[in-house]
Short mmCIF file of C-alpha atoms and ligand atoms in Angstrom, two decimals:
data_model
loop_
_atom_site.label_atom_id
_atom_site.label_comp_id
_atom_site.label_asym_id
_atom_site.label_seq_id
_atom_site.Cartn_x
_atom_site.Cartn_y
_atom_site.Cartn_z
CA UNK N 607 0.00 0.00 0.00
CA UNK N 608 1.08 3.58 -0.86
CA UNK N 609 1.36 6.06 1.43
CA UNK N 610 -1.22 9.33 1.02
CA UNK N 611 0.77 12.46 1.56
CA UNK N 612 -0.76 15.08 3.39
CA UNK N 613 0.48 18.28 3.86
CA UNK N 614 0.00 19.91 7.22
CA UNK N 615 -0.65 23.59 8.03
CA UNK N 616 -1.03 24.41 11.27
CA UNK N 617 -1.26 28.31 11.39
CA UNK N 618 -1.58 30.46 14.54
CA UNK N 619 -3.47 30.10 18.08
CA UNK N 620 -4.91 26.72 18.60
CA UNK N 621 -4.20 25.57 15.24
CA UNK N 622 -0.88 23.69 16.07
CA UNK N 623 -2.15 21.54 19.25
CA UNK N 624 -5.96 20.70 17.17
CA UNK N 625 -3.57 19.76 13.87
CA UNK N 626 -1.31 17.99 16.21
CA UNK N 627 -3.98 15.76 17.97
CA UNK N 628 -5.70 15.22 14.16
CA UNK N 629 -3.07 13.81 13.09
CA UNK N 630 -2.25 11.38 15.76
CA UNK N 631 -5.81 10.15 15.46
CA UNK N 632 -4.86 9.58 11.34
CA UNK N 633 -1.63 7.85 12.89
CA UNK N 634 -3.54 5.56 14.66
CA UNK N 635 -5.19 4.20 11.78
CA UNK N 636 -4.42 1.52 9.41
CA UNK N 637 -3.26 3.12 6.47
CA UNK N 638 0.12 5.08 5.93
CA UNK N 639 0.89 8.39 5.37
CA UNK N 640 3.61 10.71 4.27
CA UNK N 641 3.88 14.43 6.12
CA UNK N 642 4.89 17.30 4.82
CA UNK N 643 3.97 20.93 7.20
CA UNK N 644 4.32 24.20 5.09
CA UNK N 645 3.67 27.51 6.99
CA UNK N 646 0.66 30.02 6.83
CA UNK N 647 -0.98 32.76 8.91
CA UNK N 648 0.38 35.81 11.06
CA UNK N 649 3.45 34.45 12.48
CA UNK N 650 4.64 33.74 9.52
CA UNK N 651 4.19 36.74 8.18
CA UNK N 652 5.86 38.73 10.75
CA UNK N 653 8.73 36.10 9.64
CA UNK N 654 8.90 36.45 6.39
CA UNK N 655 6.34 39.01 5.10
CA UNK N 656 4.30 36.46 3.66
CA UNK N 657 1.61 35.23 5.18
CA UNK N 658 1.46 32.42 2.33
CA UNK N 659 4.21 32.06 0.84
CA UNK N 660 4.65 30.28 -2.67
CA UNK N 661 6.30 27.20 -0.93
CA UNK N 662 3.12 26.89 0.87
CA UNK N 663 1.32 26.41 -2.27
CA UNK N 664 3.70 23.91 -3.74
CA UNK N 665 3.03 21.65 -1.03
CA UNK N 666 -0.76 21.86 -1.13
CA UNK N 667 -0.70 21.51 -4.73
CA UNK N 668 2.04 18.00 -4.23
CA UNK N 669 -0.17 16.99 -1.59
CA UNK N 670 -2.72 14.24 -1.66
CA UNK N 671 -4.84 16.14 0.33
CA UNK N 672 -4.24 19.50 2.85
CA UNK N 673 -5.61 19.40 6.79
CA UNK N 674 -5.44 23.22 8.19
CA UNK N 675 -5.40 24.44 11.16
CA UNK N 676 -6.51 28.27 11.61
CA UNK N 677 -5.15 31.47 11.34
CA UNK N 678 -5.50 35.37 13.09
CA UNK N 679 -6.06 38.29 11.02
CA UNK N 680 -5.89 40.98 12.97
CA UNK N 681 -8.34 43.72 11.68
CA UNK N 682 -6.55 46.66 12.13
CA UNK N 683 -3.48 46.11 10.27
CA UNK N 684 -3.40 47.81 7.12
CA UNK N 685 -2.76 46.24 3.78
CA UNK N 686 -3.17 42.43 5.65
CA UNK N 687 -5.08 40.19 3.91
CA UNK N 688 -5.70 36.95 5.25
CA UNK N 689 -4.41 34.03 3.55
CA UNK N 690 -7.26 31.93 3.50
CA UNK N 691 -8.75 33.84 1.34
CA UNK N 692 -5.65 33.90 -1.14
CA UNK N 693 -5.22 30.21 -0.65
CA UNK N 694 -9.04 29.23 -1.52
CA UNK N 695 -9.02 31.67 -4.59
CA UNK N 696 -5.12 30.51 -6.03
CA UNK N 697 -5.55 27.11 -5.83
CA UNK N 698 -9.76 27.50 -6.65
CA UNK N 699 -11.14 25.63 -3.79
CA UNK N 700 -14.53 26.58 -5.05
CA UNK N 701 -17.01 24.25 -2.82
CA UNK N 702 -16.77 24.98 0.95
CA UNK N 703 -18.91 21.91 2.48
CA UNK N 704 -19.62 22.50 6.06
CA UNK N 705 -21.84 19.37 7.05
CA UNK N 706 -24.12 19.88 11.07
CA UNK N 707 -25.42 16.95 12.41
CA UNK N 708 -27.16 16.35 15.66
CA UNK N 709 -24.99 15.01 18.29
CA UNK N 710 -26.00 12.87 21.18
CA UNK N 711 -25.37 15.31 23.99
CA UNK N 712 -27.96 17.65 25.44
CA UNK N 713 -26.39 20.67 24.22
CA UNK N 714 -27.64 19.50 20.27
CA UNK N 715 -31.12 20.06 18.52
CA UNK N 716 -32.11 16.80 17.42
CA UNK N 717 -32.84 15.39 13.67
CA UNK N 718 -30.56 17.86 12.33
CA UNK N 719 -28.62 16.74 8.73
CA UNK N 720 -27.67 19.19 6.76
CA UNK N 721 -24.90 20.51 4.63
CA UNK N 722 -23.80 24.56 3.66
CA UNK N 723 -22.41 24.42 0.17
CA UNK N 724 -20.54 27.99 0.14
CA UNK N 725 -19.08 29.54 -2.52
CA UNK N 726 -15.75 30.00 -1.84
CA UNK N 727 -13.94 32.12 -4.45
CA UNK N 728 -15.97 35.32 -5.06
CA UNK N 729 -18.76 37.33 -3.36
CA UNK N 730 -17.43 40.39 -1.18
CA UNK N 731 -14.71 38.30 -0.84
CA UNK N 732 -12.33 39.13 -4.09
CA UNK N 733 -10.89 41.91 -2.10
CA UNK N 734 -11.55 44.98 -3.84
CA UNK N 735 -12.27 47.41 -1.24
CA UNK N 736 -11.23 51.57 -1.49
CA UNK N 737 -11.46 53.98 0.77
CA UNK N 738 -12.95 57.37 -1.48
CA UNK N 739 -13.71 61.05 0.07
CA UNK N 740 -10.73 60.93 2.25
CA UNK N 741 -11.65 58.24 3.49
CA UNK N 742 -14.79 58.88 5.05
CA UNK N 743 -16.61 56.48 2.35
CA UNK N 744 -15.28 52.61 1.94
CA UNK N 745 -16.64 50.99 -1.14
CA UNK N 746 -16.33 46.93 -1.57
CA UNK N 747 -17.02 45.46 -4.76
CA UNK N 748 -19.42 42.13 -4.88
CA UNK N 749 -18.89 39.87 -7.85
CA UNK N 750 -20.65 36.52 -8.89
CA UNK N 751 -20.15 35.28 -12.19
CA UNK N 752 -22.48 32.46 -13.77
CA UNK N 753 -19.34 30.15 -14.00
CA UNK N 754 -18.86 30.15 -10.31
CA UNK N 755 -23.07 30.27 -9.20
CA UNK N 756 -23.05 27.17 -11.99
CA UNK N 757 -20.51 25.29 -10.33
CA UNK N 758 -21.27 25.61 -6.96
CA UNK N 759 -24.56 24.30 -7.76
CA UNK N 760 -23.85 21.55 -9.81
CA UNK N 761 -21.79 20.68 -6.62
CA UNK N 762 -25.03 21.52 -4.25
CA UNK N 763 -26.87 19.06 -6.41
CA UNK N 764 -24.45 16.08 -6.82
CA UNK N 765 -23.95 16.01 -2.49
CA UNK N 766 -27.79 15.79 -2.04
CA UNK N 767 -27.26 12.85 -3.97
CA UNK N 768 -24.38 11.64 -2.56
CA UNK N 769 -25.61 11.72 1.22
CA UNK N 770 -29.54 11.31 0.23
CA UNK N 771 -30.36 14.71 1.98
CA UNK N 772 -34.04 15.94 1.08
CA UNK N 773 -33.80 18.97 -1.04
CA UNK N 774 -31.67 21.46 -1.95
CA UNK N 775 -32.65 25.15 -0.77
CA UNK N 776 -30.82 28.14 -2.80
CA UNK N 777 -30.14 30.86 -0.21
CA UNK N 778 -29.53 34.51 -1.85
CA UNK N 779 -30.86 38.40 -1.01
CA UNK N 780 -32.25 38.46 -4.82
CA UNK N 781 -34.67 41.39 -3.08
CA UNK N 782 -32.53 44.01 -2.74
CA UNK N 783 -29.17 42.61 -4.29
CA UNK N 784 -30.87 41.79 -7.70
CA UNK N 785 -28.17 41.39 -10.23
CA UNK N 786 -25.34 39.92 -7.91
CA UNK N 787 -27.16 37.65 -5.84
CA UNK N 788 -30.17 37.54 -8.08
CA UNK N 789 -27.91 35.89 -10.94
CA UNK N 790 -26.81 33.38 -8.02
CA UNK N 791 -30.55 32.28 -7.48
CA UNK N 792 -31.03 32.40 -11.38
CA UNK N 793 -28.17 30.20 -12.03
CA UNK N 794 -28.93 27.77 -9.19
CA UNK N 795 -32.39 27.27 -9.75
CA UNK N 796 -31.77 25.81 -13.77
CA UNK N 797 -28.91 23.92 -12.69
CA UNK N 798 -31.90 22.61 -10.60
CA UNK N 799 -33.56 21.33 -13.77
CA UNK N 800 -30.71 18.85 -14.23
CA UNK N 801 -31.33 17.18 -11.56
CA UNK N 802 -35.23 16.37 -11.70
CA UNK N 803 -34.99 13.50 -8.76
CA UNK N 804 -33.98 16.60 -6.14
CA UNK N 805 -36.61 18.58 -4.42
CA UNK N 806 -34.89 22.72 -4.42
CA UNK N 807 -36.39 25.84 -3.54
CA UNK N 808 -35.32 29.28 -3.03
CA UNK N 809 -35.40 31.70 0.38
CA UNK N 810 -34.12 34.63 1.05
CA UNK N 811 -30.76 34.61 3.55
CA UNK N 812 -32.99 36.54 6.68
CA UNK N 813 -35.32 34.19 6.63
CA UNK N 814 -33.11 31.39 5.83
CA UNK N 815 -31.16 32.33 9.51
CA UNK N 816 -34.58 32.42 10.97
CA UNK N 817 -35.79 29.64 10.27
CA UNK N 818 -32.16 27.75 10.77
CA UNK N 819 -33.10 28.52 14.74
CA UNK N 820 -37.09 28.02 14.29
CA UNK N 821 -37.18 24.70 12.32
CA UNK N 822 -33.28 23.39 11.38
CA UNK N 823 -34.35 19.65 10.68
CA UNK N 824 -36.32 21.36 7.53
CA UNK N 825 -32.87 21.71 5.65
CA UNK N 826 -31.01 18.88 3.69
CA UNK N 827 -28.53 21.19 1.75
CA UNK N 828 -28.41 24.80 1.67
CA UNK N 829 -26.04 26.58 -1.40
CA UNK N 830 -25.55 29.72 -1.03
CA UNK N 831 -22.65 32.81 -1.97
CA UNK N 832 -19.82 33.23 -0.04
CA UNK N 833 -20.29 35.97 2.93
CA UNK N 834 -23.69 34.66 3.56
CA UNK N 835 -22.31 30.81 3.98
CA UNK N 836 -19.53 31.79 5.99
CA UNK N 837 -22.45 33.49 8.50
CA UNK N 838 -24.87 30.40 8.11
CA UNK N 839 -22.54 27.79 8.77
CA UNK N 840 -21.15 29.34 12.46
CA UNK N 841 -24.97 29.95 12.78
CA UNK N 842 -25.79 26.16 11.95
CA UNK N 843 -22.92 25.17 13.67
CA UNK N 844 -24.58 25.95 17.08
CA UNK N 845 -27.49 24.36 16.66
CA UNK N 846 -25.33 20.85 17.02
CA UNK N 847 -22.40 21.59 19.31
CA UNK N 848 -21.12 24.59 18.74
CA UNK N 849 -17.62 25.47 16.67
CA UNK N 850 -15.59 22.91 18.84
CA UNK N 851 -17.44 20.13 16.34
CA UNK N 852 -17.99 22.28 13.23
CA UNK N 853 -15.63 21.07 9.99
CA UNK N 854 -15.10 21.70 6.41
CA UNK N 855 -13.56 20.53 3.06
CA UNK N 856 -12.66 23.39 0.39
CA UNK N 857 -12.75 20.89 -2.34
CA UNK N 858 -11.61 21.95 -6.10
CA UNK N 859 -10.69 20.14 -9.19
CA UNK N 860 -7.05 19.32 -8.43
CA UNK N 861 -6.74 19.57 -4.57
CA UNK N 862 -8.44 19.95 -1.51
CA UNK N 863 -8.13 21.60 1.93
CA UNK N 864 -9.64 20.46 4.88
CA UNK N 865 -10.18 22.99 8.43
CA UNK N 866 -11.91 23.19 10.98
CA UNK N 867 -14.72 26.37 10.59
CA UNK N 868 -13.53 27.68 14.14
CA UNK N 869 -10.36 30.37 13.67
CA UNK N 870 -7.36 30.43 16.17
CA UNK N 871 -9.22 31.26 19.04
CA UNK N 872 -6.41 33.12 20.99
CA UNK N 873 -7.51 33.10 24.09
CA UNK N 874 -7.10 29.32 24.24
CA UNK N 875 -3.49 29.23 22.48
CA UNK N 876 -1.14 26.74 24.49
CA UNK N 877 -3.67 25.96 27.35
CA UNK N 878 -4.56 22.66 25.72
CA UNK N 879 -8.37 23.75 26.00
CA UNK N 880 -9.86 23.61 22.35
CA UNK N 881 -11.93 20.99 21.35
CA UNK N 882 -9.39 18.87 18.45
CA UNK N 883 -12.86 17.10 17.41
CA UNK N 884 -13.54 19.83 14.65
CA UNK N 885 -9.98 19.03 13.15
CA UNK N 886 -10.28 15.21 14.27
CA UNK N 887 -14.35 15.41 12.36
CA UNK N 888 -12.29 17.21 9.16
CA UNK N 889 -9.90 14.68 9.05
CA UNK N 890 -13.01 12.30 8.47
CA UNK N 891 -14.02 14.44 5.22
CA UNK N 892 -10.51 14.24 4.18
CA UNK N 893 -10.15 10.19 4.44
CA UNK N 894 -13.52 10.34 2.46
CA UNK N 895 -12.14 12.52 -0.53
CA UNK N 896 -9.31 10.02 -0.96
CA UNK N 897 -11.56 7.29 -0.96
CA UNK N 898 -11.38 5.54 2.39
CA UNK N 899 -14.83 6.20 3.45
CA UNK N 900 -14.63 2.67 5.77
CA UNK N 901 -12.02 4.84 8.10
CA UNK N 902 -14.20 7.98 7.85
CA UNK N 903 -17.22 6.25 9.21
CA UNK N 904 -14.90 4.63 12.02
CA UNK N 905 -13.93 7.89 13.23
CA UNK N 906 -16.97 9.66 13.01
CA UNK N 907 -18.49 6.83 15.04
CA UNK N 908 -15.77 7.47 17.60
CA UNK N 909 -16.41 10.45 17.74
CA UNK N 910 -20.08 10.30 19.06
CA UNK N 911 -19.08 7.35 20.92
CA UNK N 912 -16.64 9.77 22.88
CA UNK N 913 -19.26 12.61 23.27
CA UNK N 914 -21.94 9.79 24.73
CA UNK N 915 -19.00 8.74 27.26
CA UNK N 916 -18.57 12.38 28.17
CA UNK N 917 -14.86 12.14 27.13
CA UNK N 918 -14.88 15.85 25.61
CA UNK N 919 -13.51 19.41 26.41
CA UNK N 920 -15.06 21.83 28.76
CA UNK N 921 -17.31 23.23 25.79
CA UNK N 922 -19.11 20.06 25.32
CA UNK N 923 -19.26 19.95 29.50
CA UNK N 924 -16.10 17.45 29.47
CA UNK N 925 -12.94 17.85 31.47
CA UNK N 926 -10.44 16.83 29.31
CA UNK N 927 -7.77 18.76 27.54
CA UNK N 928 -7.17 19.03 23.68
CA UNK N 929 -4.20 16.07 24.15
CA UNK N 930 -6.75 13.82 26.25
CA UNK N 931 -10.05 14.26 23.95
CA UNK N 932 -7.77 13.17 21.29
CA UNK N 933 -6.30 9.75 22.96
CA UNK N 934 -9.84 9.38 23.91
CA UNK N 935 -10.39 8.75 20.36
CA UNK N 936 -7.36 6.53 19.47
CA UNK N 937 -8.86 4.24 22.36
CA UNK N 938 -11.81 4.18 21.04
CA UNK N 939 -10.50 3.55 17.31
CA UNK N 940 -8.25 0.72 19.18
CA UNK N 941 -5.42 2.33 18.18
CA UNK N 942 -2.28 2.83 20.79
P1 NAD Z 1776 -12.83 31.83 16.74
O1 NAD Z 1776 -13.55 30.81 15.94
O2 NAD Z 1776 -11.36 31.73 16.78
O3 NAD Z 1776 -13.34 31.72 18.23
C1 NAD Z 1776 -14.62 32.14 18.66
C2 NAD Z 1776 -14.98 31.41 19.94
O4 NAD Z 1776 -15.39 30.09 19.61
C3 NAD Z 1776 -13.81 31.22 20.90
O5 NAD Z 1776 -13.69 32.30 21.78
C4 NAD Z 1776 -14.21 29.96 21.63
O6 NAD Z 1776 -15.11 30.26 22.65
C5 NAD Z 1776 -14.94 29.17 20.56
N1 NAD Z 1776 -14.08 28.18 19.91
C6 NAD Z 1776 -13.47 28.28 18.70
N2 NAD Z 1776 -12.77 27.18 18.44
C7 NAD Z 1776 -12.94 26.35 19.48
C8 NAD Z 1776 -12.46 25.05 19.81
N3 NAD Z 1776 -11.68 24.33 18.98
N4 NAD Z 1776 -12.83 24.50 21.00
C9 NAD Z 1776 -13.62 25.16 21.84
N5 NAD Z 1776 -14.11 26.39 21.59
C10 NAD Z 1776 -13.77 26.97 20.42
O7 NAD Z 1776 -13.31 33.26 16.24
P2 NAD Z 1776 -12.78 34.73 16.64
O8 NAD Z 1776 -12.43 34.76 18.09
O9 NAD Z 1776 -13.79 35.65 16.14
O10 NAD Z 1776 -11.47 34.91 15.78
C11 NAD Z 1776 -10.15 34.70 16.27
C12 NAD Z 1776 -9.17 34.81 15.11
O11 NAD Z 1776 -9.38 33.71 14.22
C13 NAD Z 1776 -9.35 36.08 14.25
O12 NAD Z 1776 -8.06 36.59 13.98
C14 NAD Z 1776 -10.03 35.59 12.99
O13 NAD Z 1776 -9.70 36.36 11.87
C15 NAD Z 1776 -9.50 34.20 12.88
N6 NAD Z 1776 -10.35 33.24 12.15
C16 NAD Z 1776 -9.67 32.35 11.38
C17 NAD Z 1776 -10.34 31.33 10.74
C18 NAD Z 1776 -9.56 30.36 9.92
O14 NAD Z 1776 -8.36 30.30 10.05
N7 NAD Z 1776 -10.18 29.57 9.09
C19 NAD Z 1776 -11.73 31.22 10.89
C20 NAD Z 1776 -12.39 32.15 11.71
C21 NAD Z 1776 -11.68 33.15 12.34
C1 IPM Z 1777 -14.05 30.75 7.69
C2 IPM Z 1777 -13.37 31.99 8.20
C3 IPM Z 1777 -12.75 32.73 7.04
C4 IPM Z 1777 -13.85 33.21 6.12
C5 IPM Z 1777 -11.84 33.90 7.43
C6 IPM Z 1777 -10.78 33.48 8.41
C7 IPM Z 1777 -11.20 34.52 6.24
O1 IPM Z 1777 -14.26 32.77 8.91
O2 IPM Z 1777 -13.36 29.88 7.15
O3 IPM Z 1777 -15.26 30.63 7.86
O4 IPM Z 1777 -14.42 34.29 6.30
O5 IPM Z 1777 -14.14 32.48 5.19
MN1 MN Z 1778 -16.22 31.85 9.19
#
């Protein structure tokens, strides 16, 4: 057997010790892999002046498959741009799947399964911001092209299939952002017709949040632009657990990029606090885009096997640290 190579980021804040603990869970299994760690985020920056540097990108792009950490962006440094952004829209990581399912802990909603499909590339997210009228007036620049609203879609579609979810609901602000976000909901809906077997419908993102928090088991898969899926998906995220479970894949044609939704949390840097079951949960999309879906399932099933034994962090009511949440899930994969 081959060995997958994975190339590890782990960024700023927490990102180190939850990278850290996913991979000893991947260690545990049996299959082999290859490491490679590259460097992104704010310390690297004040290193080298590059908060993703081209290096970085080579090893993504040699990479089987990418696990990331998190980074800080501090707000009020001028000219910073984080590199998440830059990294998604380089290597076009254009489908952002952020999956919320109920957990078996008091703290969930129950019957929950759904997935955010967010765009991942465009939106208010392309950067172009000015400040005009010295600067007293900021101006940002939205842009969603038919290519990107087409494939994001098609994408929305095809995982409705995949994981049998009930419909497919196209979330946009078509009311007052009518060309942008109304070509979105244009696009979406006759992609739709392609797939005849798959229930869709369209809602506005307002009431879309509302009823998230009135009615969540309603949802199978929402697709939606980028701002508004970054909001929805911390918003679904609490509905099930909160952050410390949420994860992601930023999946494109040639790579892909898996990360916990939660950032670097700095408050909890170095006190082995965070919750690694975000990362660990990520991991478990990652295993599944290379094709070993048996040790997916096997550590998602851990993984609700350790919240039911109360072997969690101090945001799911637990005691343990980051370190000790993690072993709790080698034991429980019967690893050592
Ligand atoms: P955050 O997600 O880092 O943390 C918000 C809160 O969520 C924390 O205070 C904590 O209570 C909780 N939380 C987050 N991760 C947790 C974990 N693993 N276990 C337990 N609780 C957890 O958001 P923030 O505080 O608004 O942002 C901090 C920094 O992270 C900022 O610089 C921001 O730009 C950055 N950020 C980065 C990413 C990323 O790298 N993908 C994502 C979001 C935010
Ligand atoms: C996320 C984060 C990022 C985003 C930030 C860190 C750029 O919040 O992955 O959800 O806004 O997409
Ligand atoms: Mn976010």
């Amino acid at each position: 057997m081959s060995a997958y190579r994975i190339c590890l980021l782990p960024g700023d804040g927490i990102g180190p010790e939850v990278v850290g603990a996913a991979r000893r869970v991947l260690d545990s299994l049996p299959l082999s892999f290859e490491w490679t760690e590259a460097g992104i985020g704010f310390g690297v920056w004040q290193q080298c002046g590059n908060p993703l540097p081209d290096e970085t990108l080579q090893a993504i792009k040699s990479a089987h498959a990418t696990l990331f950490g998190s980074v800080t962006t501090p707000p009020d440094i001028a000219n910073y741009r984080s590199p998440v952004l830059r990294m998604r829209q380089e290597l076009d990581l254009y489908a952002n799947l952020r999956p919320c399912r109920s957990i078996p802990h008091a703290i969930s909603r129950p019957n929950i399964n759904l997935l955010v499909v967010r765009e991942n590339t465009e939106d208010l997210y392309i950067g172009r911001e000015r400040l005009e009228d010295n600067g007293n007036t900021a101006i940002g620049e939205m842009q969603i092209t038919r290519r990107a609203s087409e494939r994001i879609a098609r994408a929305a579609f095809e995982q409705a299939r995949l994981r049998s979810l009930n419909k497919v609901t196209v979330v946009h602000k078509a009311n007052v952002l009518r060309q942008t976000t109304g070509l979105f909901r244009r696009v979406a809906l006759e992609v739709a017709q392609e797939y005849p077997d798959i229930p869709v419908e369209d809602m506005l993102v307002d009431t879309c949040a509302m009823e998230l928090i009135r009615a969540p088991e309603q949802f199978g898969v929402i697709v939606t632009t980028n701002l508004f899926g970054d909001i929805l998906s911390d918003e679904a995220s609490m509905l099930v657990g909160g952050l410390g479970l949420a994860c992601s894949g930023n999946i494109g044609a040639e790579t892909a990029v898996f990360e916990p939704v939660h950032g670097s949390a700095p408050k909890m840097a170095g006190l082995d606090q965070a919750n690694p079951l975000a990362t660990i949960l990520s991991t478990a999309m990652l295993l599944d885009y290379l094709g070993e879906g048996e040790q997916a399932r096997r550590i998602e099933a851990a993984v609700l096997t350790a919240i039911r034994q109360n072997q969690v962090t101090s945001d799911l009511g637990g005691t343990l640290g980051t370190q000790a949440a993690a072993d709790a899930i080698i034991n429980l994969l019967g690893g050592n």
